[in-house]
Structure formats: structure tokens, C-alpha cells
Coordinates of C-alpha atoms and ligand atoms in Angstrom, one line a residue:
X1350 CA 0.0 0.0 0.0
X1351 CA 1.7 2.9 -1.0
X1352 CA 0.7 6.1 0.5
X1353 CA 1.8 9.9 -1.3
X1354 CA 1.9 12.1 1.7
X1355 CA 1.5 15.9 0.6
X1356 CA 1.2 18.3 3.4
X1357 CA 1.4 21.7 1.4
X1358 CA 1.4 25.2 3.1
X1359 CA -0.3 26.9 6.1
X1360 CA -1.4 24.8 8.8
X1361 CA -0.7 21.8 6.0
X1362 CA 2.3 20.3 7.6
X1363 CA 1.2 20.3 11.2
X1364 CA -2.0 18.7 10.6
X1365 CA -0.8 15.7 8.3
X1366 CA 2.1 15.4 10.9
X1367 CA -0.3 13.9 13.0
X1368 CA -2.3 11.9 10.7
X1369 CA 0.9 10.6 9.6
X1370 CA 1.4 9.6 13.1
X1371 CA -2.1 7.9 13.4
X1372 CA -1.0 6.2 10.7
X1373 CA 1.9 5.0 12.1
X1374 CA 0.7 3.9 14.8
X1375 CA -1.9 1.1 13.1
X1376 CA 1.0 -1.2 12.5
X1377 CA 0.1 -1.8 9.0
X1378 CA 2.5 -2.0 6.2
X1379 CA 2.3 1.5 4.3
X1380 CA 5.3 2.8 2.4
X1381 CA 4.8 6.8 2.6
X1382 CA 6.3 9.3 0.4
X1383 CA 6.2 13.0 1.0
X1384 CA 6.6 15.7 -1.4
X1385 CA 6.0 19.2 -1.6
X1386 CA 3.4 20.6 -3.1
X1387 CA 1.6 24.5 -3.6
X1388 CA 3.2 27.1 -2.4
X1389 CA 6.3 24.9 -1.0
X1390 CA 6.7 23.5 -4.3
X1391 CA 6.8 27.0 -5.7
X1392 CA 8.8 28.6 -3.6
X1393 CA 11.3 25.6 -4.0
X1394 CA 10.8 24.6 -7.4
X1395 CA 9.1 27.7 -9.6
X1396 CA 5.6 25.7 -10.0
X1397 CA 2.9 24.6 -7.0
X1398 CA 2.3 20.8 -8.6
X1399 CA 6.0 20.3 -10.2
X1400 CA 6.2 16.7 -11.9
X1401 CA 7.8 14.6 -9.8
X1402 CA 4.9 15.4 -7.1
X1403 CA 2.2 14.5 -9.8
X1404 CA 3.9 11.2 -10.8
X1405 CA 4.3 10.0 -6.8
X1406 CA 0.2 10.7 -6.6
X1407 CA -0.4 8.7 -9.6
X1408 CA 1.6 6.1 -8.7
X1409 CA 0.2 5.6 -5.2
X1410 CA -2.8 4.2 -4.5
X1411 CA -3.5 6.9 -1.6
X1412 CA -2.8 10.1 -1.5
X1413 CA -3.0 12.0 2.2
X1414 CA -3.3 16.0 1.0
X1415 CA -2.6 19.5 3.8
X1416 CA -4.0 22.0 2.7
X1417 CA -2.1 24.8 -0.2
X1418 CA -2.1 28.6 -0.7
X1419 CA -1.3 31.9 1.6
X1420 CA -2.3 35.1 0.7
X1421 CA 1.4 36.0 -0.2
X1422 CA 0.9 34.2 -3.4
X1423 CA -2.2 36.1 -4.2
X1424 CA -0.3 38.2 -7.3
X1425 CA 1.2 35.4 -9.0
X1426 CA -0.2 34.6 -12.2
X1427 CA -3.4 31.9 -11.8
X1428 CA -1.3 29.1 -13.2
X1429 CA 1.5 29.2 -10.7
X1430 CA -1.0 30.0 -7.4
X1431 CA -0.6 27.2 -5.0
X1432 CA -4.8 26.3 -5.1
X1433 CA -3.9 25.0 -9.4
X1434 CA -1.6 22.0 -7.0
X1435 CA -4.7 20.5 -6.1
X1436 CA -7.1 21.3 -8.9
X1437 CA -4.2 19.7 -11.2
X1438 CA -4.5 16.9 -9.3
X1439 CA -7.8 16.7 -9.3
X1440 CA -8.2 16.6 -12.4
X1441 CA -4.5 14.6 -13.3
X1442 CA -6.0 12.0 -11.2
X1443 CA -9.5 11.9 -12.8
X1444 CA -11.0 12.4 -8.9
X1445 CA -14.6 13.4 -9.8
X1446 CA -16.2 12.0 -6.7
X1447 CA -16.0 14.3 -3.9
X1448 CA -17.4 12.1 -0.7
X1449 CA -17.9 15.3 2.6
X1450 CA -19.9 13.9 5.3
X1451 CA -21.5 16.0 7.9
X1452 CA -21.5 14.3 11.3
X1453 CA -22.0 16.3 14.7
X1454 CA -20.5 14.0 16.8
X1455 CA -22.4 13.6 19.8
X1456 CA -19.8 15.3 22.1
X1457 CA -20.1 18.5 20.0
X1458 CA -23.2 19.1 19.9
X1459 CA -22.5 22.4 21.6
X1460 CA -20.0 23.2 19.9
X1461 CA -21.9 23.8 17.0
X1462 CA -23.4 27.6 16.2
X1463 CA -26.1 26.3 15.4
X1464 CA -29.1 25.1 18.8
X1465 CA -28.1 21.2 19.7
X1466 CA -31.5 20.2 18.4
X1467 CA -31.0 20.6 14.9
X1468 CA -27.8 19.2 15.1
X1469 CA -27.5 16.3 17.7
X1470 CA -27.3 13.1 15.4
X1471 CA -27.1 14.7 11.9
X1472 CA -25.3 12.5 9.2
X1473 CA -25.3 13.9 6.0
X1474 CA -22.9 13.4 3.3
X1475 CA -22.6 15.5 0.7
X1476 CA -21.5 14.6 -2.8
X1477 CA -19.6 17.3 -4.8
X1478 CA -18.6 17.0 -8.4
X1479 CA -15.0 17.9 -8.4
X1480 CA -14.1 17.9 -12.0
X1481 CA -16.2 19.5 -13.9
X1482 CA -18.1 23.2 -13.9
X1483 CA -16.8 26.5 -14.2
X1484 CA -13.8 25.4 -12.3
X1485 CA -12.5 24.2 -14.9
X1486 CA -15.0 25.6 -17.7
X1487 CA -13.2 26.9 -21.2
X1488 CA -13.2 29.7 -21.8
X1489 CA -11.9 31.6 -19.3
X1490 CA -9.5 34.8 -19.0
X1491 CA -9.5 38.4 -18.6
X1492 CA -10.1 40.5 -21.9
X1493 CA -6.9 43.1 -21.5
X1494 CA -7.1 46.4 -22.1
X1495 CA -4.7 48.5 -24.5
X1496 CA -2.3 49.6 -21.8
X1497 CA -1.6 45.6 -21.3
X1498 CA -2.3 45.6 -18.0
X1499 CA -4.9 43.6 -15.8
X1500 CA -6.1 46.1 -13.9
X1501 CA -6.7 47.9 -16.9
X1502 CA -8.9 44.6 -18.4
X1503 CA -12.3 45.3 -19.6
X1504 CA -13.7 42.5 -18.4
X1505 CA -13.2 38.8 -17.1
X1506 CA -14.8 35.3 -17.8
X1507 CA -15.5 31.8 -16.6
X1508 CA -17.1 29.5 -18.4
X1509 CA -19.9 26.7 -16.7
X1510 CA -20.2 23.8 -18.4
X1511 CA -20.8 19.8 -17.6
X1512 CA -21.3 17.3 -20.2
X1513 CA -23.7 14.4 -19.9
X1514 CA -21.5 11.8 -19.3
X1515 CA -19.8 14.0 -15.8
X1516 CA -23.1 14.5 -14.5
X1517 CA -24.5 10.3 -15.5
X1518 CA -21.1 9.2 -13.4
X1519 CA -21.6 11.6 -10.2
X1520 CA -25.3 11.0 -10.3
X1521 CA -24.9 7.2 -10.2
X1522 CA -22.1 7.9 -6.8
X1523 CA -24.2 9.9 -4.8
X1524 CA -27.6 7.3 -6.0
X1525 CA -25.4 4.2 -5.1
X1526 CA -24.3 5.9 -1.6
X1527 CA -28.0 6.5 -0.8
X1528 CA -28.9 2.7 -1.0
X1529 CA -25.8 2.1 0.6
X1530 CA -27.1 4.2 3.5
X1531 CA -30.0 3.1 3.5
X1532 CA -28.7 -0.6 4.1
X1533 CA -27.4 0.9 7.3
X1534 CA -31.0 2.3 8.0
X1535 CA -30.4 5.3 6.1
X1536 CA -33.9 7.0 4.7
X1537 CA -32.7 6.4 1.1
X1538 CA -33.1 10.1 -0.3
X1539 CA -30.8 11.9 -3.0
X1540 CA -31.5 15.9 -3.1
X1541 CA -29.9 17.5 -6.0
X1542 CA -28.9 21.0 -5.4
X1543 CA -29.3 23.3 -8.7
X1544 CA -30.0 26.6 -10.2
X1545 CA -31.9 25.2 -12.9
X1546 CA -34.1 28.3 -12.6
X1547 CA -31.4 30.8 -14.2
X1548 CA -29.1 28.5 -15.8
X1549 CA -29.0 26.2 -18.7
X1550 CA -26.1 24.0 -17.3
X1551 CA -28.2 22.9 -14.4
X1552 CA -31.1 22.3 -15.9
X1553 CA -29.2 20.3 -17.8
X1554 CA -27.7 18.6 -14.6
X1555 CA -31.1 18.4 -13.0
X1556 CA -32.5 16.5 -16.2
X1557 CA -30.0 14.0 -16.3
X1558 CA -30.3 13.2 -12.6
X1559 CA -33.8 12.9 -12.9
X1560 CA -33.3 10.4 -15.6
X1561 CA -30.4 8.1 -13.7
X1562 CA -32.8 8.3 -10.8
X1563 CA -35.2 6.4 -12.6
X1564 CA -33.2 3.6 -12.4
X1565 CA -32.7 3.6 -8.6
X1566 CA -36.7 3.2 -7.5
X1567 CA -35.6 2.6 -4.2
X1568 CA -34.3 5.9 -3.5
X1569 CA -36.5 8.8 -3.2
X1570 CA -35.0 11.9 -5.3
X1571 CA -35.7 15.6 -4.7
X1572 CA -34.5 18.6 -6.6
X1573 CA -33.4 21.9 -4.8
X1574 CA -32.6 25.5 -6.0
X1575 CA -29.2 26.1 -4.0
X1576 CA -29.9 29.3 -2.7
X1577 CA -32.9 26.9 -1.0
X1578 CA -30.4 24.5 -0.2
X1579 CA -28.1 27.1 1.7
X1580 CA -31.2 27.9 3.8
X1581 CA -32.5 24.4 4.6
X1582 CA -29.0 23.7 5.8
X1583 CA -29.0 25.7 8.6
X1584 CA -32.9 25.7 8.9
X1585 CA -33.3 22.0 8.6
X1586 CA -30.0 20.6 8.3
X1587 CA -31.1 16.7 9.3
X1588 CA -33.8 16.2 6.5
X1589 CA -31.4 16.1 4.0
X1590 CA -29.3 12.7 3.7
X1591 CA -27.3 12.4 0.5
X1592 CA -27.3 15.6 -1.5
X1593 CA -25.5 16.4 -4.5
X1594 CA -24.5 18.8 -7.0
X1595 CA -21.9 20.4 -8.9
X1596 CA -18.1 21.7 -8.2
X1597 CA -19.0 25.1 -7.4
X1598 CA -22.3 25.1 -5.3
X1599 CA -20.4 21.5 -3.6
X1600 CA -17.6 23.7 -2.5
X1601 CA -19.7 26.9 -0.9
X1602 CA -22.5 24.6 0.8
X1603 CA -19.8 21.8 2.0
X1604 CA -17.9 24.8 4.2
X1605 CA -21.5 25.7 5.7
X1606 CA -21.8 22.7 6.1
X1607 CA -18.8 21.9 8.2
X1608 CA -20.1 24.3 11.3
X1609 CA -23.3 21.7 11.7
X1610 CA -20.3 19.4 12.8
X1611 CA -19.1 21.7 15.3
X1612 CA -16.2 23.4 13.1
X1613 CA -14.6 23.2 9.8
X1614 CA -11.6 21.8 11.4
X1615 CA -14.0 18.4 11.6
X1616 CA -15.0 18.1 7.8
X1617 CA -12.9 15.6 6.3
X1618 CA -13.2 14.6 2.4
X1619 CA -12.3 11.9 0.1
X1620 CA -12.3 12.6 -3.6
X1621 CA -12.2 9.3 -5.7
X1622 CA -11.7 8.1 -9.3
X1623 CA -13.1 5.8 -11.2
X1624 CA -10.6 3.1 -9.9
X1625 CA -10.9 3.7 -6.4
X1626 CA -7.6 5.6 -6.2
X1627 CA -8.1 8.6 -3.7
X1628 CA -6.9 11.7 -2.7
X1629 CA -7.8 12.7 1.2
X1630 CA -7.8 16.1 2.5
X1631 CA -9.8 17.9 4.9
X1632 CA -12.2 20.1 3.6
X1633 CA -10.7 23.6 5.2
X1634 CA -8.1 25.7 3.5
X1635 CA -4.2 26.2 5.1
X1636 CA -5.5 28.7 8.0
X1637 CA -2.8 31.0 7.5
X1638 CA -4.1 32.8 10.2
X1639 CA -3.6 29.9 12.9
X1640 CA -0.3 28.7 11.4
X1641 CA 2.4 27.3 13.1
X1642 CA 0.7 28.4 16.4
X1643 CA -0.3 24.8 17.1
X1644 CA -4.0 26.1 17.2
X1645 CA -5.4 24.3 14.4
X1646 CA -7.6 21.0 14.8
X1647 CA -5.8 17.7 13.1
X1648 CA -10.1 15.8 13.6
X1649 CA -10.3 16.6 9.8
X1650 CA -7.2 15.2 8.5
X1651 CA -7.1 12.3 10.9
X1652 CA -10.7 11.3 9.8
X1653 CA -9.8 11.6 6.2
X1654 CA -6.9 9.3 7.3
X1655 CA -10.0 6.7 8.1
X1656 CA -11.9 7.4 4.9
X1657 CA -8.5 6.5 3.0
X1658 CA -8.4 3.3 4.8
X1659 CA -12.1 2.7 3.8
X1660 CA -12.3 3.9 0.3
X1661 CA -8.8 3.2 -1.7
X1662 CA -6.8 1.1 0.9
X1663 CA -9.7 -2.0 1.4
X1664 CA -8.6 -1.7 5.6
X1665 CA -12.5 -1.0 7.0
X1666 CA -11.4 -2.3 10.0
X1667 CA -8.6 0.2 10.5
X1668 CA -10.9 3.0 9.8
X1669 CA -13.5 2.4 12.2
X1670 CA -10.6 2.2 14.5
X1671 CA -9.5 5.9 14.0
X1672 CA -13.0 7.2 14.3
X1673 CA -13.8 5.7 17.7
X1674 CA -9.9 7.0 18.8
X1675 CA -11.7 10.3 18.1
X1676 CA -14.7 10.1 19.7
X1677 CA -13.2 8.5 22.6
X1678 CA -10.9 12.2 22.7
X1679 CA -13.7 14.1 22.5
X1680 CA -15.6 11.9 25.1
X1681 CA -12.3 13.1 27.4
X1682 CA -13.6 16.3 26.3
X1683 CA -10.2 17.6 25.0
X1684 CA -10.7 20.1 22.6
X1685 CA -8.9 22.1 19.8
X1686 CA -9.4 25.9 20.2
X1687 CA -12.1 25.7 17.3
X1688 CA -14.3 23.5 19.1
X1689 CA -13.6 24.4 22.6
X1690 CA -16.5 25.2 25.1
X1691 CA -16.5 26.1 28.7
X1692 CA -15.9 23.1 31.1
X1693 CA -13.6 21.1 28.5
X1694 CA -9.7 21.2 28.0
X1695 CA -8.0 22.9 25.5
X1696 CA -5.2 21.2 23.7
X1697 CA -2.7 22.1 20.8
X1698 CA -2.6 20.2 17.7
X1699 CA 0.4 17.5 18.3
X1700 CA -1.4 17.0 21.6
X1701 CA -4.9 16.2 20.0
X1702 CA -2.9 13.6 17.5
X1703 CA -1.2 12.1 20.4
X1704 CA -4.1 11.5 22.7
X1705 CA -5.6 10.2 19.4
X1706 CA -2.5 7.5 19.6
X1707 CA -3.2 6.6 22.9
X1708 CA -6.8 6.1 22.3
X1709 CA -6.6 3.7 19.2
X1710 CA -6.2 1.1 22.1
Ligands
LIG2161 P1 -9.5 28.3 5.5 O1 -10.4 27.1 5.5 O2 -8.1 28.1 5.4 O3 -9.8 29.1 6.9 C1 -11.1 29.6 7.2 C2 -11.2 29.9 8.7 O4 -11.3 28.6 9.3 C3 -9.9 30.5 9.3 O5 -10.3 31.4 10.4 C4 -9.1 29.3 9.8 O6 -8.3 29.7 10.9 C5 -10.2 28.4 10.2 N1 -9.7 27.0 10.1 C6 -9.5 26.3 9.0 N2 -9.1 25.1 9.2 C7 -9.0 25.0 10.6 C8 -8.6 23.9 11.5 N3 -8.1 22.7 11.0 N4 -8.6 24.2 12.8 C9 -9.0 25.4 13.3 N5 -9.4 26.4 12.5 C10 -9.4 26.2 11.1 O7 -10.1 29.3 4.3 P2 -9.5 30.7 3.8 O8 -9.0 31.5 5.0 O9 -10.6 31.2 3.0 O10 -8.3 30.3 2.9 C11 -6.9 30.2 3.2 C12 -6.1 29.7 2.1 O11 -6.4 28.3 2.0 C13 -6.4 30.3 0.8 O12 -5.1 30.4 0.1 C14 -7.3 29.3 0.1 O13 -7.2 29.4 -1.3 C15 -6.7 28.0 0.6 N6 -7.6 26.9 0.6 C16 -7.1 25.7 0.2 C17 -7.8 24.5 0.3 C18 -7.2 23.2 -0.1 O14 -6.0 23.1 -0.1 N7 -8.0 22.2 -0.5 C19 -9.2 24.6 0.7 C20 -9.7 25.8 1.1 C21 -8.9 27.0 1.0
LIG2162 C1 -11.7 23.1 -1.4 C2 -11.0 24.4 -1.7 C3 -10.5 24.4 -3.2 C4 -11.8 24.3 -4.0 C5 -9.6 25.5 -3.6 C6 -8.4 25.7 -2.7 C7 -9.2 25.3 -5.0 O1 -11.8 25.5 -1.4 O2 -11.1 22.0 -1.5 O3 -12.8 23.1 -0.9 O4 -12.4 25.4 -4.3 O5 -12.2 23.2 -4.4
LIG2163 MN1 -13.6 25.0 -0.3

């Protein structure tokens, strides 16, 4: 099992540090390989996703991802900013299947924002397409004006645009997940988030997933404008169960998401190709406001640590392993800064990997 290790920038390093050392500490026979990557890899090499970092993720069957980007890279042109490391490898990798769950652990139901109520026992997992959209939409640029320069342009453009067959393959993942959960006692629902009021793209999108619904019969599918969806999130967060939708809406209702669980430093992700090769990374950015203070929560990263086990390294029992190691920390009701609430103890981020350790049992 070979594992590419890619901690990146920010609060990157320190969080797969102790992931890493999870890891480790499963006695199982992983051969890791770092690299850098974003703005590491630029500073060291001149490009965020240089070659030799691309080939080690290909040829892994894992990859464990930080986080990339500061704000000091901010005026480099788009192709050398650290965030094109990990859409080129999104898209190198062919990882189109974004898996986020949403799970307010029971211990954090106050740390939520939102009132424990609407948030003690929610599992959701949303389903982002991660390929596709006006992320990566052609054409795109910025129309210059005579005097050459950018801030001179007239205007600027991105293009949204999905094909049938990227929106047949993510509709099938999130419909198969749904009986999947449903199997576990799930309520079987798919709710696919559009904008199929204003745009042609997703009524496209919202068309085709009504038609590869119709082969799941089982599973009960609803459609939802996203603005809608935003609001139901934090009205109603536990009716939805699977819900899924495109790169751009995926991204923007995954991190609002993220504070039903208690903070973003809990969201962990796995994004998946059609050969079950992954890349794991938690869903938050590289804090650079938090870095190298020791401040920022490792829960994410660890738990997409699990989901690697689960999804492209076949070890389920390994997984579940790390995610009642968490629990039981948060049952000791050590805390991170981001989730900390009167009458529980604060700890840094090497000390919530190593209790962690010692909790794996
Ligand atoms: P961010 O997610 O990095 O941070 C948002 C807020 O959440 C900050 O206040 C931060 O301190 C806090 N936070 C994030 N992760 C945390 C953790 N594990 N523990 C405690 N607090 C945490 O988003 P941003 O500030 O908008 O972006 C910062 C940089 O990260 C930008 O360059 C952005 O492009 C990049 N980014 C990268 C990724 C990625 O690598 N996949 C994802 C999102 C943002
Ligand atoms: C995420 C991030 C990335 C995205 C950025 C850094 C390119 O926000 O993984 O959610 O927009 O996909
Ligand atoms: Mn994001």
C-alpha cells in the first residue's frame, strides 16, 4: 500500500504530521512518500504541482493531502498560485467524486453555532462533483485592455459547463451511496442542489439526474434551487441525507456545512476516481491565520486518514478504528481551540494527535 503524503502550506504540515502519526501507529505495512506541493513547491521549485509530485500521486494508490495557498501568493499569475496543485491533481487523477460527510458528533453538539436540536445526530454526506463546472469551464481569462495591463482589463470570464456523461457518473455515486445508506438504516433520499431556474447547465444537470434516478426506484429523489439548499441547511439541516451537486455550489454549501459538525476543522473529504484511487484532505483551507501556532484541529485530516483506509486502501477495519480513537478524545472532552466550550480542555494540535495514539487502544 503505498501512500503519497502531501502536506502543502499553512497549517498543511502540522495537521498531516499527525495523521501521519495515526497512521503509524496502526502497525500496517504502508510505504509513505512525502513531497512538496503549492506554495512549497513553488517557492522551492518555480511551479505549485511540479512533476515529480504528480507522478508519486499517480503512482500511489493513496494520496493524504494538507491543505495549499497563503495570501502571499495572491499576485502570481493563476497558473503558478498554489490552489492549481490541487485542482491539477484533481483533475490529473480523474477524482470526480467528492465524498464530505457532515456528522455532529455527539460530544459536540454544543459546539456547534447552530441550537443542539438541529444538530445532535445529523449524518449527511454531501456529494460534490469535483471535476467539472466553471472550475475548470473553457473559456476563461480576462479581456486586457490596451495599456496591457490587468487592472486595466475590460472584463473577465469563466465559463460553466458539464457534459452528460460527468453528470451520468456523479449521479450514479451519490444514488449508489444512498442505497448504501439506506442498508445501514439510512432514509434512502438523493436531493440534487441546482440553479436550474437561471441556468442552462443545471437544468441540464437536474434533467440528467432525474433520468439516472429512474433507475434507482428505491431511493427517493428531490431537486433543490441552491440558494434553497443554503437555507435548509441551517434551517433543517437533518432532513437532507445524501445531497448532491456540482463543483462550485459543492464547495460553498460543503464549508456551511462543516459548522453543523461543530467546526470546519471536523469536515474531512475523500475525492475518488473511477478506480478507487483517492486523494484525502480535509475540507478547510491552510488557515494562514492559525499557522504554526499549534491552534489548528488535526479531527479533519485524521478522519480523512479513516476514509482513506475505507475507500482506496480496502482496511474497514482500520478506519473504524480511528474514528472511535476520536470520539473517545472528544468523550475526554479535549478540545482544539475551534471547538472548545466552557468546562472542556484545550489542547494544541500534536497533543490532540497524540491522545488520538493513545486512544486507538
Ligand atoms: P480556510 O479554510 O483556510 O480558513 C477559514 C477559517 O477557518 C480561518 O479562520 C481558519 O483559521 C479556520 N480553520 C480552517 N481550518 C482549521 C482547522 N483545522 N482548525 C482550526 N481552524 C481552522 O479558508 P480561507 O482562509 O478562506 O483560505 C486560506 C487559504 O487556503 C487560501 O489560500 C485558500 O485558497 C486556501 N484553501 C485551500 C484549500 C485546499 O487546499 N484544499 C481549501 C480551502 C482553501
Ligand atoms: C476546497 C478548496 C478548493 C476548491 C480551492 C483551494 C481550489 O476550497 O477544496 O474546498 O475550491 O475546491
Ligand atoms: Mn472549499
Amino acid at each position: 500500500m503505498k501512500i503519497a503524503v502531501l502536506p502543502g502550506d499553512g497549517i498543511g504540515p502540522e495537521i498531516v504530521a499527525e495523521a501521519v502519526k495515526v497512521l503509524d501507529a496502526l502497525d500496517l505495512s504502508f510505504e509513505m512518500e512525502s513531497a512538496l506541493v503549492g506554495g512549497a513547491a513553488f517557492d522551492a521549485h518555480g511551479h505549485p504541482l511540479p512533476e515529480a509530485t504528480l507522478q508519486l500521486a499517480k503512482d500511489a494508490d493513496a494520496t493524504l493531502f494538507g491543505a495549499v495557498g497563503d495570501w502571499k501568493y495572491d499576485t502570481l499569475d493563476r497558473p503558478l498560485r498554489p490552489e492549481q496543485a490541487i485542482l491539477g491533481l484533481r483533475k490529473n487523477l480523474g477524482l470526480f467524486a467528492n465524498f464530505r460527510p457532515a456528522i455532529c458528533y455527539p460530544q459536540l453538539v454544543d459546539a456547534s453555532s447552530l441550537k443542539r436540536d438541529l444538530v445532535s445526530g445529523l449524518d449527511i454526506l454531501i456529494i460534490r462533483e469535483l471535476t467539472g463546472d466553471i472550475y475548470f469551464g473553457q473559456p476563461r481569462g480576462r479581456r486586457i485592455a490596451t495599456d496591457g495591463h490587468f487592472p486595466g482589463a475590460e472584463e473577465a470570464f469563466d465559463t460553466m459547463r458539464y457534459s452528460r456523461p460527468e453528470i451520468e457518473r456523479i449521479a450514479h455515486v451519490a444514488f449508489e451511496a444512498a442505497r448504501k445508506r439506506k442498508a445501514a438504516g439510512g432514509p434512502g433520499r438523493v436531493t440534487s442542489v441546482d440553479k436550474a431556474n437561471v441556468l442552462e447547465t443545471f437544468q441540464f444537470w437536474k434533467d440528467i439526474v432525474t433520468e439516472v434516478g429512474a433507475q434507482y426506484p428505491d431511493i427517493a429523489l428531490d431537486h433543490m434551487y441552491v440558494d434553497n439548499a443554503a437555507m435548509q441547511l441551517v434551517k433543517a439541516p437533518k432532513k437532507f441525507d445524501v445531497v448532491v451537486t456540482g463543483n462550485m455550489f459543492g464547495d460553498i454549501l460543503s464549508d456551511a456545512a462543516a459548522m453543523l459538525t461543530g467546526s470546519i476543522g471536523m469536515l474531512p473529504s475523500a475525492s475518488l476516481n473511477d478506480r478507487n484511487q483517492g486523494l484525502y484532505e480535509p475540507s478547510h483551507g491552510s488557515a494562514p491565520d492559525i499557522a504554526g501556532k499549534g491552534l489548528a484541529n488535526p479531527l479533519a485530516t485524521i478522519l480523512s486518514a479513516a476514509m482513506m483506509l475505507r475507500f482506496s486502501l480496502n482496511q474497514e477495519e482500520a478506519a473504524r478504528r480511528i474514528e472511535s480513537a476520536v470520539q473517545a478524545v472528544l468523550a475526554q472532552g479535549l478540545r482544539t481551540p475551534d471547538i472548545w466550550s466552557e468546562g472542556t480542555t484545550k489542547v494544541g494540535t500534536a497533543q490532540m494527535g497524540d491522545a488520538v495514539v493513545q486512544a486507538l487502544g
